[in-house]
Amino acid sequence: MKRRNHNVKKQKSRKGLWITLSLIVIALVVAYGVGATYFQSHFLPNTVFEDQNLSYKTVDQANATLDSKVLDSEQTIQEGNKTIATYTPKEAGISIDIATTLKNQLKGQNALMWPIAFFESTNQKLSKDGVTIDDNTYKSFFDQLGLDNDSRQKSEDAHIEAGDKGFEIVPEVSGTQVDPEKLKEAIVSNFGEGKNTIDLTKTYYPVAVTKDDDKLKSQLEELNDKQNTVVTIAYNGLDEEVPTEDVHDWIYIENDEIKFDYSKITAYAEAFSDKVSTYKKTRKFKSTNDGEVEIKPGTYGWTLSSSDLADKLYAQLNKGEDGTIQPTINGSGLTGTGDDIGNTYIEVSIKDQHMWYYEDGKLALDTPVVTGHPETPTVTGAFYVWEKERDAILRGENNRTGQDYESPVDYWMPFNWNGYGIHDSPWQPAYGGDNWKIRGSNGCVNTPPEVMAKLFDTVEIGTPVLVY
């Protein structure tokens, strides 16, 4: 009987233990569920955000704690060892939707793991998400920093300049001018990353092209090749090289393209044509009797086309190849000696009333003549025989008498486009002396018939006629 009572007591004791354990489990489950529910809207234990403990706080409570702390935190701008400015993000125009950031963080935490949070800690930082900056506020902030870019060194890309020995690369210059946009990006970035110091040197305007740039080196090589192009101008049997210093002056780079200044080339071509052309120029001439005399411009001479020269010179230089160009030449006197008169010519002296014909530098014929009457003088200047005609009839009006005339001649060699020429004149009783003052012609050079026959057979079309 006693043994039975003992078993009953033992059974009651076990039942009480199970009840107690059950109650404990139920309590734990309820507590866990309450905790899991609670941390759906509250931050887990040991949650730190921007060094602020947000444990057990709601988003609104955490936001109230962080908003002023984050935007009023002290930030510094450093340039080397020098502090340029101390500011708060708010002063720079920064704003952030911290509430949204906190909501996202709360949403991302695992509320079911809240018991473990008592033994672990998390330290969250701001991200760039939701960070904005007001442009007007930032502009005022930047202006107050006192960063006077005008007084700072400007960054300069490496570039090519003409030097004493051709083109050369001028190395880049790293400046200290501050790019407002880069500084603004740094302020936003630093804030989003939770950093407190900005290195101002990282916000300088950068150098885009350095002296080691492959494209720059290639341009330099091409420039030096083109500027050393040797162009020879061939004209009238003569050759003249374009001066290297002129080519250096014409070449330049624009928008990474090598170019030649066409206006400068045109100016050179015009000057060159003016220098070498002989048309409409007064000449120095060594006369037979009077030494050096001046010969006025006439129909004789040639011109070099400056526009054609400029076009051909421009094209040749752009090829970058040595070569010879031949510009268009118009006119007469293309002797190829540099002196378009040469050593074969007819010389007429009105003062001496005499004519000489030189062939290959030797006197081939000379004779007295009768030139134009003082009232109808022979035109002076440099001309050339442009035609030869046998048995011609000279027609015109005698300017002294007003009467028309017709004069048949055996030999006619016009040298002027207005009717002046050299011909035989059987009507003249004498030549030379003062006969021209009494029996002078209407402007032509009257020549003894027997001499004119020899002259006509000897002289070729194109022979210069110098009248002075």
PDB file of C-alpha atoms in Angstrom, residues 128-243:
ATOM      1  CA  LYS A 128      24.449  58.141 -52.541  1.00  0.00           C
ATOM      2  CA  ASP A 129      20.907  56.989 -53.086  1.00  0.00           C
ATOM      3  CA  GLY A 130      18.554  59.847 -52.373  1.00  0.00           C
ATOM      4  CA  VAL A 131      21.349  62.421 -51.984  1.00  0.00           C
ATOM      5  CA  THR A 132      20.679  65.626 -53.927  1.00  0.00           C
ATOM      6  CA  ILE A 133      22.264  69.059 -54.056  1.00  0.00           C
ATOM      7  CA  ASP A 134      20.575  72.337 -54.833  1.00  0.00           C
ATOM      8  CA  ASP A 135      22.443  74.110 -57.653  1.00  0.00           C
ATOM      9  CA  ASN A 136      21.663  77.657 -56.493  1.00  0.00           C
ATOM     10  CA  THR A 137      22.709  76.954 -52.910  1.00  0.00           C
ATOM     11  CA  TYR A 138      25.864  75.231 -54.119  1.00  0.00           C
ATOM     12  CA  LYS A 139      26.766  78.150 -56.427  1.00  0.00           C
ATOM     13  CA  SER A 140      26.533  80.595 -53.526  1.00  0.00           C
ATOM     14  CA  PHE A 141      28.570  78.188 -51.380  1.00  0.00           C
ATOM     15  CA  PHE A 142      31.275  77.879 -54.070  1.00  0.00           C
ATOM     16  CA  ASP A 143      31.468  81.645 -54.591  1.00  0.00           C
ATOM     17  CA  GLN A 144      32.059  82.118 -50.861  1.00  0.00           C
ATOM     18  CA  LEU A 145      34.985  79.702 -50.821  1.00  0.00           C
ATOM     19  CA  GLY A 146      37.254  82.367 -52.312  1.00  0.00           C
ATOM     20  CA  LEU A 147      38.698  80.022 -54.934  1.00  0.00           C
ATOM     21  CA  ASP A 148      39.684  82.695 -57.474  1.00  0.00           C
ATOM     22  CA  ASN A 149      40.468  80.713 -60.586  1.00  0.00           C
ATOM     23  CA  ASP A 150      41.750  83.840 -62.335  1.00  0.00           C
ATOM     24  CA  SER A 151      44.677  83.946 -59.941  1.00  0.00           C
ATOM     25  CA  ARG A 152      45.349  80.207 -60.167  1.00  0.00           C
ATOM     26  CA  GLN A 153      47.487  78.347 -62.671  1.00  0.00           C
ATOM     27  CA  LYS A 154      45.471  77.177 -65.655  1.00  0.00           C
ATOM     28  CA  SER A 155      45.887  73.600 -66.827  1.00  0.00           C
ATOM     29  CA  GLU A 156      47.225  73.423 -70.359  1.00  0.00           C
ATOM     30  CA  ASP A 157      47.286  70.420 -72.629  1.00  0.00           C
ATOM     31  CA  ALA A 158      50.498  69.478 -74.335  1.00  0.00           C
ATOM     32  CA  HIS A 159      50.484  71.039 -77.785  1.00  0.00           C
ATOM     33  CA  ILE A 160      52.630  71.735 -80.805  1.00  0.00           C
ATOM     34  CA  GLU A 161      54.266  75.095 -81.455  1.00  0.00           C
ATOM     35  CA  ALA A 162      56.656  76.394 -84.073  1.00  0.00           C
ATOM     36  CA  GLY A 163      60.177  76.657 -82.701  1.00  0.00           C
ATOM     37  CA  ASP A 164      63.532  77.814 -84.028  1.00  0.00           C
ATOM     38  CA  LYS A 165      64.263  74.375 -85.446  1.00  0.00           C
ATOM     39  CA  GLY A 166      60.803  73.457 -86.621  1.00  0.00           C
ATOM     40  CA  PHE A 167      57.756  72.362 -84.717  1.00  0.00           C
ATOM     41  CA  GLU A 168      58.088  70.913 -81.237  1.00  0.00           C
ATOM     42  CA  ILE A 169      55.842  69.565 -78.490  1.00  0.00           C
ATOM     43  CA  VAL A 170      55.279  71.916 -75.573  1.00  0.00           C
ATOM     44  CA  PRO A 171      54.682  69.757 -72.451  1.00  0.00           C
ATOM     45  CA  GLU A 172      51.419  69.907 -70.547  1.00  0.00           C
ATOM     46  CA  VAL A 173      50.970  72.141 -67.503  1.00  0.00           C
ATOM     47  CA  SER A 174      49.034  70.803 -64.511  1.00  0.00           C
ATOM     48  CA  GLY A 175      47.135  73.759 -63.142  1.00  0.00           C
ATOM     49  CA  THR A 176      45.379  74.545 -59.882  1.00  0.00           C
ATOM     50  CA  GLN A 177      42.134  75.980 -61.190  1.00  0.00           C
ATOM     51  CA  VAL A 178      39.175  74.270 -59.526  1.00  0.00           C
ATOM     52  CA  ASP A 179      36.395  72.744 -61.583  1.00  0.00           C
ATOM     53  CA  PRO A 180      33.149  73.713 -59.748  1.00  0.00           C
ATOM     54  CA  GLU A 181      31.368  70.655 -61.102  1.00  0.00           C
ATOM     55  CA  LYS A 182      34.074  68.264 -59.929  1.00  0.00           C
ATOM     56  CA  LEU A 183      34.010  69.834 -56.469  1.00  0.00           C
ATOM     57  CA  LYS A 184      30.232  69.475 -56.363  1.00  0.00           C
ATOM     58  CA  GLU A 185      30.549  65.804 -57.306  1.00  0.00           C
ATOM     59  CA  ALA A 186      33.159  65.345 -54.578  1.00  0.00           C
ATOM     60  CA  ILE A 187      30.883  66.934 -51.955  1.00  0.00           C
ATOM     61  CA  VAL A 188      28.000  64.639 -52.900  1.00  0.00           C
ATOM     62  CA  SER A 189      30.248  61.590 -53.133  1.00  0.00           C
ATOM     63  CA  ASN A 190      31.976  62.233 -49.815  1.00  0.00           C
ATOM     64  CA  PHE A 191      28.654  62.765 -48.106  1.00  0.00           C
ATOM     65  CA  GLY A 192      27.200  59.588 -49.574  1.00  0.00           C
ATOM     66  CA  GLU A 193      30.270  57.613 -48.522  1.00  0.00           C
ATOM     67  CA  GLY A 194      30.320  59.070 -45.017  1.00  0.00           C
ATOM     68  CA  LYS A 195      33.679  60.780 -45.505  1.00  0.00           C
ATOM     69  CA  ASN A 196      34.434  64.132 -43.866  1.00  0.00           C
ATOM     70  CA  THR A 197      37.375  65.490 -45.879  1.00  0.00           C
ATOM     71  CA  ILE A 198      37.663  66.532 -49.509  1.00  0.00           C
ATOM     72  CA  ASP A 199      41.043  66.745 -51.258  1.00  0.00           C
ATOM     73  CA  LEU A 200      40.747  69.886 -53.385  1.00  0.00           C
ATOM     74  CA  THR A 201      43.621  68.796 -55.626  1.00  0.00           C
ATOM     75  CA  LYS A 202      41.358  66.043 -56.945  1.00  0.00           C
ATOM     76  CA  THR A 203      38.974  68.683 -58.301  1.00  0.00           C
ATOM     77  CA  TYR A 204      41.456  70.599 -60.465  1.00  0.00           C
ATOM     78  CA  TYR A 205      40.734  70.909 -64.163  1.00  0.00           C
ATOM     79  CA  PRO A 206      42.557  67.921 -65.661  1.00  0.00           C
ATOM     80  CA  VAL A 207      45.135  67.796 -68.428  1.00  0.00           C
ATOM     81  CA  ALA A 208      43.631  65.937 -71.368  1.00  0.00           C
ATOM     82  CA  VAL A 209      46.707  65.641 -73.589  1.00  0.00           C
ATOM     83  CA  THR A 210      50.216  64.895 -72.369  1.00  0.00           C
ATOM     84  CA  LYS A 211      53.523  65.180 -74.200  1.00  0.00           C
ATOM     85  CA  ASP A 212      53.550  61.400 -74.585  1.00  0.00           C
ATOM     86  CA  ASP A 213      50.251  61.356 -76.469  1.00  0.00           C
ATOM     87  CA  ASP A 214      50.644  59.149 -79.555  1.00  0.00           C
ATOM     88  CA  LYS A 215      48.363  61.296 -81.685  1.00  0.00           C
ATOM     89  CA  LEU A 216      50.340  64.413 -80.794  1.00  0.00           C
ATOM     90  CA  LYS A 217      53.600  62.708 -81.699  1.00  0.00           C
ATOM     91  CA  SER A 218      52.129  61.590 -85.013  1.00  0.00           C
ATOM     92  CA  GLN A 219      50.992  65.127 -85.789  1.00  0.00           C
ATOM     93  CA  LEU A 220      54.448  66.472 -84.970  1.00  0.00           C
ATOM     94  CA  GLU A 221      56.056  64.022 -87.358  1.00  0.00           C
ATOM     95  CA  GLU A 222      53.611  64.920 -90.141  1.00  0.00           C
ATOM     96  CA  LEU A 223      54.058  68.644 -89.485  1.00  0.00           C
ATOM     97  CA  ASN A 224      57.822  68.471 -89.723  1.00  0.00           C
ATOM     98  CA  ASP A 225      57.575  66.400 -92.878  1.00  0.00           C
ATOM     99  CA  LYS A 226      55.219  68.843 -94.552  1.00  0.00           C
ATOM    100  CA  GLN A 227      56.988  71.990 -93.424  1.00  0.00           C
ATOM    101  CA  ASN A 228      60.223  70.667 -94.932  1.00  0.00           C
ATOM    102  CA  THR A 229      58.606  70.047 -98.296  1.00  0.00           C
ATOM    103  CA  VAL A 230      60.787  71.520-101.035  1.00  0.00           C
ATOM    104  CA  VAL A 231      58.727  73.134-103.782  1.00  0.00           C
ATOM    105  CA  THR A 232      60.456  74.529-106.855  1.00  0.00           C
ATOM    106  CA  ILE A 233      58.763  77.100-109.081  1.00  0.00           C
ATOM    107  CA  ALA A 234      59.758  76.653-112.716  1.00  0.00           C
ATOM    108  CA  TYR A 235      59.153  79.630-114.984  1.00  0.00           C
ATOM    109  CA  ASN A 236      60.761  80.917-118.185  1.00  0.00           C
ATOM    110  CA  GLY A 237      63.518  78.349-117.950  1.00  0.00           C
ATOM    111  CA  LEU A 238      64.366  79.405-114.415  1.00  0.00           C
ATOM    112  CA  ASP A 239      63.923  77.501-111.159  1.00  0.00           C
ATOM    113  CA  GLU A 240      63.356  79.064-107.750  1.00  0.00           C
ATOM    114  CA  GLU A 241      62.741  77.224-104.494  1.00  0.00           C
ATOM    115  CA  VAL A 242      60.068  78.451-102.119  1.00  0.00           C
ATOM    116  CA  PRO A 243      61.902  79.592 -98.945  1.00  0.00           C
TER     117      PRO A 243
END
